[in-house]
Short mmCIF file of C-alpha atoms in Angstrom, two decimals:
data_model
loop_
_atom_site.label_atom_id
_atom_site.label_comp_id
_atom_site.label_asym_id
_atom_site.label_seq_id
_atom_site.Cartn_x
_atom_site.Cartn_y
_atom_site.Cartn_z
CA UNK A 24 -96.95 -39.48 -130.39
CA UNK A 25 -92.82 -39.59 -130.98
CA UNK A 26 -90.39 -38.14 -128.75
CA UNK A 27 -87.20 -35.84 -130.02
CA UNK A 28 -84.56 -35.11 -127.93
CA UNK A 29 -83.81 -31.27 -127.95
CA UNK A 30 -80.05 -30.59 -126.29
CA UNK A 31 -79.14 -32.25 -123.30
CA UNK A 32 -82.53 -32.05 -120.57
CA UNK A 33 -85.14 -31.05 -122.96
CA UNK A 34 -87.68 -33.30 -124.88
CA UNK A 35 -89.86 -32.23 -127.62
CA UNK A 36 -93.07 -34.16 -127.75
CA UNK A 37 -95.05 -33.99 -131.39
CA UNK A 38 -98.65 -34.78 -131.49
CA UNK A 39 -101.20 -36.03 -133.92
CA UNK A 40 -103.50 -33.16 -134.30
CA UNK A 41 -103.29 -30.03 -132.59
CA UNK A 42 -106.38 -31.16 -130.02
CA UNK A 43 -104.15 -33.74 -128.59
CA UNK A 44 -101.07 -31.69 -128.08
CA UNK A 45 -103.91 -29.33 -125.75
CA UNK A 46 -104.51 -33.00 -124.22
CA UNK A 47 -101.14 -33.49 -123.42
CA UNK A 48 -99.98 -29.83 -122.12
CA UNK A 49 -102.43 -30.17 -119.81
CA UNK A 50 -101.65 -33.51 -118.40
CA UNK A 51 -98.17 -32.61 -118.64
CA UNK A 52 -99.63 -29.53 -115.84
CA UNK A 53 -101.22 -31.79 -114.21
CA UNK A 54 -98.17 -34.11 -113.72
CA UNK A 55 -96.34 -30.92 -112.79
CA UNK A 56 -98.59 -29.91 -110.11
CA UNK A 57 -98.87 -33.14 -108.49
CA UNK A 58 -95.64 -33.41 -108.13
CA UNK A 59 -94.60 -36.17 -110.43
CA UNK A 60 -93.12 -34.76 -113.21
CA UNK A 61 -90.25 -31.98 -112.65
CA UNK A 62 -89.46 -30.03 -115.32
CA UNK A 63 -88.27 -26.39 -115.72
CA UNK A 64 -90.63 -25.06 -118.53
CA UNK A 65 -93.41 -26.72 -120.47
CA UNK A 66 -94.58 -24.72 -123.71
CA UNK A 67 -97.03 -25.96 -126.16
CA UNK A 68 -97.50 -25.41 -129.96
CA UNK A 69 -99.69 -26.07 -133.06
CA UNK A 70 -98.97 -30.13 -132.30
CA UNK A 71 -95.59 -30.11 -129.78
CA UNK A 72 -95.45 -29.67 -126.43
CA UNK A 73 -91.19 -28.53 -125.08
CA UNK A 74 -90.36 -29.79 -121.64
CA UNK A 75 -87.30 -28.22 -120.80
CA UNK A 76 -85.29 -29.14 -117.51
CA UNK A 77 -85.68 -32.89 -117.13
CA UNK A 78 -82.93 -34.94 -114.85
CA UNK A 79 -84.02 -37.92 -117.57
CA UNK A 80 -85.49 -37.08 -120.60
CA UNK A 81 -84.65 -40.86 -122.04
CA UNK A 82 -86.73 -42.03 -119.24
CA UNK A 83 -89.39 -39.38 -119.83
CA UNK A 84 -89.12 -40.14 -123.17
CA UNK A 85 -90.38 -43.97 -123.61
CA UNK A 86 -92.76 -43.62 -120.65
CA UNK A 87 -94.66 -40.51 -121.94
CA UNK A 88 -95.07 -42.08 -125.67
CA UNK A 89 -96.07 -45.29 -124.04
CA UNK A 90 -98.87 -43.93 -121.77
CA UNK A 91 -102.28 -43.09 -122.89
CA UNK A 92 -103.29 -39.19 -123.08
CA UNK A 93 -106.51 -38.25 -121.40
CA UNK A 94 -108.91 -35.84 -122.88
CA UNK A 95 -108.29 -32.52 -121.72
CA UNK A 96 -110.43 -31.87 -118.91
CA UNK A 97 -113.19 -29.59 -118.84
CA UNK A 98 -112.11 -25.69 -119.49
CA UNK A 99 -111.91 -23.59 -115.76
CA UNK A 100 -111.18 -20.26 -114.59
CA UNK A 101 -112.10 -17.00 -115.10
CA UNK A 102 -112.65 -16.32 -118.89
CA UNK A 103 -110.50 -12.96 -120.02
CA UNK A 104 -113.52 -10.94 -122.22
CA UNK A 105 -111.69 -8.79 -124.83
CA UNK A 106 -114.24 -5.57 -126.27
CA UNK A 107 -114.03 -5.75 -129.76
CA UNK A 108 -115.23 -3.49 -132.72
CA UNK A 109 -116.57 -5.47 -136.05
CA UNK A 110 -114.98 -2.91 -138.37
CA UNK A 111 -111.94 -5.40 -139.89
CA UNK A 112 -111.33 -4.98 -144.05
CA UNK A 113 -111.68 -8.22 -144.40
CA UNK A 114 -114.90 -8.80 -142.62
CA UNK A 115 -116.85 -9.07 -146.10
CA UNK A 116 -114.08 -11.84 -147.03
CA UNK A 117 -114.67 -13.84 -144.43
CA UNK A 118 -118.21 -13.71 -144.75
CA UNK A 119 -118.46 -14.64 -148.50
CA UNK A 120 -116.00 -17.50 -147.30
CA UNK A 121 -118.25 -18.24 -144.95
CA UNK A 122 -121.92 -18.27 -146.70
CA UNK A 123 -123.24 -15.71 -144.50
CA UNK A 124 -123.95 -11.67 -144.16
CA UNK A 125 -121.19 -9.76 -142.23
CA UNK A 126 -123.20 -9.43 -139.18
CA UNK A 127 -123.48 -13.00 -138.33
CA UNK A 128 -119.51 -13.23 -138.58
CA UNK A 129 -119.84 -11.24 -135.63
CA UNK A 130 -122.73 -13.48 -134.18
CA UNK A 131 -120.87 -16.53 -134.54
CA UNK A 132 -117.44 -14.89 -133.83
CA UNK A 133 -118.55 -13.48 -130.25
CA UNK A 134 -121.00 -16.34 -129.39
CA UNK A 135 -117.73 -18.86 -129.07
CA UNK A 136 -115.80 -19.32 -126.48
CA UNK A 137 -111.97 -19.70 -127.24
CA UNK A 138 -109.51 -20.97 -125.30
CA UNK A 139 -105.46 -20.13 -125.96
CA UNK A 140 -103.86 -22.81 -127.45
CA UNK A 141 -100.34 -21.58 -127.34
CA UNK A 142 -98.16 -18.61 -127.77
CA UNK A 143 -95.90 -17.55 -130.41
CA UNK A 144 -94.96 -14.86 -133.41
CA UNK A 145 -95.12 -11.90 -131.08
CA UNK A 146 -95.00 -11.59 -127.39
CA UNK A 147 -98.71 -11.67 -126.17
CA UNK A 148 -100.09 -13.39 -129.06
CA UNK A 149 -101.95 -16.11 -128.17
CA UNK A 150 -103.31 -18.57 -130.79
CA UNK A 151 -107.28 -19.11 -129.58
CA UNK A 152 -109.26 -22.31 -131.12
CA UNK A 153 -112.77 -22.83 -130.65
CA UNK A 154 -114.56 -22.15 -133.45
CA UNK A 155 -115.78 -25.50 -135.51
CA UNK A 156 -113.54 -26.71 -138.46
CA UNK A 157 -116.02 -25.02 -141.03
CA UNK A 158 -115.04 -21.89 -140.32
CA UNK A 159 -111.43 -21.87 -140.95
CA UNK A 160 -110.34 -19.35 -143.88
CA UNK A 161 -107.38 -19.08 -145.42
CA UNK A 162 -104.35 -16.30 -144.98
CA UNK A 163 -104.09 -13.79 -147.32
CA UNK A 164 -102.56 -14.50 -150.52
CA UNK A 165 -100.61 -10.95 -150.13
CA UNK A 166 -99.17 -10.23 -146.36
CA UNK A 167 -100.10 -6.74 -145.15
CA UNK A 168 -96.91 -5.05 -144.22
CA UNK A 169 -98.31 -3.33 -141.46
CA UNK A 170 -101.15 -4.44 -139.07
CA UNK A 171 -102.37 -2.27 -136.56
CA UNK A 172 -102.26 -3.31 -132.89
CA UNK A 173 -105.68 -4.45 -131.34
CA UNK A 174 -106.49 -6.10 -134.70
CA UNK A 175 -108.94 -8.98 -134.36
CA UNK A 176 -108.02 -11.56 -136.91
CA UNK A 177 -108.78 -15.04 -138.58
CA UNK A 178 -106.49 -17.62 -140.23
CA UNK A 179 -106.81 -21.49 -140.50
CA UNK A 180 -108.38 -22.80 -136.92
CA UNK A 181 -107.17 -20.21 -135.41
CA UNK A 182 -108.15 -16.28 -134.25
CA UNK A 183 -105.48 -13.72 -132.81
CA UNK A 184 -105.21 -10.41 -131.67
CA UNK A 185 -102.36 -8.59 -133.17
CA UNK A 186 -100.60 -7.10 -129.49
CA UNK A 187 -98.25 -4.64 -131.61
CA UNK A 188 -98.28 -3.28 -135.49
CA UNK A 189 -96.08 -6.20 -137.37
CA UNK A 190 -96.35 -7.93 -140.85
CA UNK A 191 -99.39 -10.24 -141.33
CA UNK A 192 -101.18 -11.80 -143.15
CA UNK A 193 -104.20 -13.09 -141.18
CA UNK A 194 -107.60 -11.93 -142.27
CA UNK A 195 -108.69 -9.11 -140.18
CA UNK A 196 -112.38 -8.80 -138.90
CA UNK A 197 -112.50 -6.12 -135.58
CA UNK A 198 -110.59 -4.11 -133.47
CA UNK A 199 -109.87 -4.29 -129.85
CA UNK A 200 -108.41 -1.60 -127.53
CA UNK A 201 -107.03 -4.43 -124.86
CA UNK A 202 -103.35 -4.70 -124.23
CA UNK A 203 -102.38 -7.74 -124.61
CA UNK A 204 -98.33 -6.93 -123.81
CA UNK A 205 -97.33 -4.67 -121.12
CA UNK A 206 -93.97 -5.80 -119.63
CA UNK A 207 -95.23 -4.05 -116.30
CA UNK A 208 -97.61 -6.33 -115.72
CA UNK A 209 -97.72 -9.68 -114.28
CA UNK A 210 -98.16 -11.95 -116.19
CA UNK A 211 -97.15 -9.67 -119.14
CA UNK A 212 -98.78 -11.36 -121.61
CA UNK A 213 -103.07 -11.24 -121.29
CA UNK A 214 -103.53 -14.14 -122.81
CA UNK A 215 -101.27 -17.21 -121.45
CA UNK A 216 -101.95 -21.06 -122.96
CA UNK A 217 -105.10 -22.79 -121.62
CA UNK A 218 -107.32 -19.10 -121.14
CA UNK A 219 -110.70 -18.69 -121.82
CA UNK A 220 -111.67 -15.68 -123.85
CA UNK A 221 -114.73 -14.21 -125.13
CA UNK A 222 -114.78 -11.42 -127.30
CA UNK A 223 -117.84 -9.02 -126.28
CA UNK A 224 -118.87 -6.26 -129.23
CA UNK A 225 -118.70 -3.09 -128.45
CA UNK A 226 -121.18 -1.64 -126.83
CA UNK A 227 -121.88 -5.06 -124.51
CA UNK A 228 -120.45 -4.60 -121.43
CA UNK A 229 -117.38 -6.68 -120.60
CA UNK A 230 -113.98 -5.46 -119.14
CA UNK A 231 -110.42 -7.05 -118.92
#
């Protein structure tokens, strides 16, 4: 792990792999909540984690790339189920990509649990691992110029739900009629990093 200095009192931390960076938000939290770290904001991202706010981000600096990062602990709370619809027009992409008829990308889609990695792109999108390394696809070699909101999509590691129409070029495989943005709300966004989500097909049960 290497430490970049970002202004004056931030400090951007860049991981290894993307599982570590999890590691390290979350012991960052943990810090946080403990009282040992104070910081005003800590956001993660593919492999960085931002800590912005720090009285001494030299000092922060050469004892956070110096200490060891625990695994992540065990995934708590309440998981957020999203309904979804397996109707996406690139469902029969993804499951020629994958070796396997269009109903069991729905099997294996809905049988994970995911957990938000981090946000980004679009207010209330929330990057979600979980599924195994085998299963990433690629983008699309031509972005769509429009995709509709509530669009449950694929692309590397990762699954998203679109929370607005916008450019993309993820391969899409359901629909889901949850809002994942509503500035009324608090929190605004549905999905916020370190959130457990199912998706649950239509027709399952499951509410948000």
């Amino acid at each position: 792990m290497r430490a970049l200095a970002v202004g004056v009192d931030a400090l951007l931390l860049e991981a290894a792999s993307g599982e570590e960076a999890q590691a390290l938000h979350a012991e960052l939290l943990r810090r946080r909540a403990e009282g040992s770290l104070v910081v005003r904001e800590i956001v993660p991202a593919a492999r960085t984690v931002l800590l912005d706010g720090l009285a001494d981000p030299v000092r922060w600096a050469r004892e956070l790339t110096s200490a060891a990062v625990p695994p992540a602990p065990p995934r708590s709370g309440a998981v957020v189920e999203l309904p979804v619809r397996y109707d996406g027009p690139d469902l029969a992409d993804v499951a020629a990509h994958w070796g396997v008829p269009e109903r069991e990308v729905a099997r294996i889609h809905a049988a994970t649990e995911f957990r938000v990695a981090f946000c980004g792109f679009a207010p209330g999108f929330g990057y979600l691992t979980g599924l195994p390394a085998r299963y990433d696809v690629p983008r699309r070699a031509t972005p769509r110029t429009a995709v509709p909101a509530g669009s449950v999509a694929l692309a590397g590691p990762y699954t998203g739900v679109y929370p607005r129409s916008s450019p993309g070029g993820w391969q899409l495989i359901g629909t889901t009629d949850a809002v994942l943005w509503d500035h009324t709300r608090v929190p605004a966004a549905l999905l916020t990093p370190g959130t457990r989500v199912r998706f649950v097909p239509a027709g399952q049960g499951g509410a948000v």
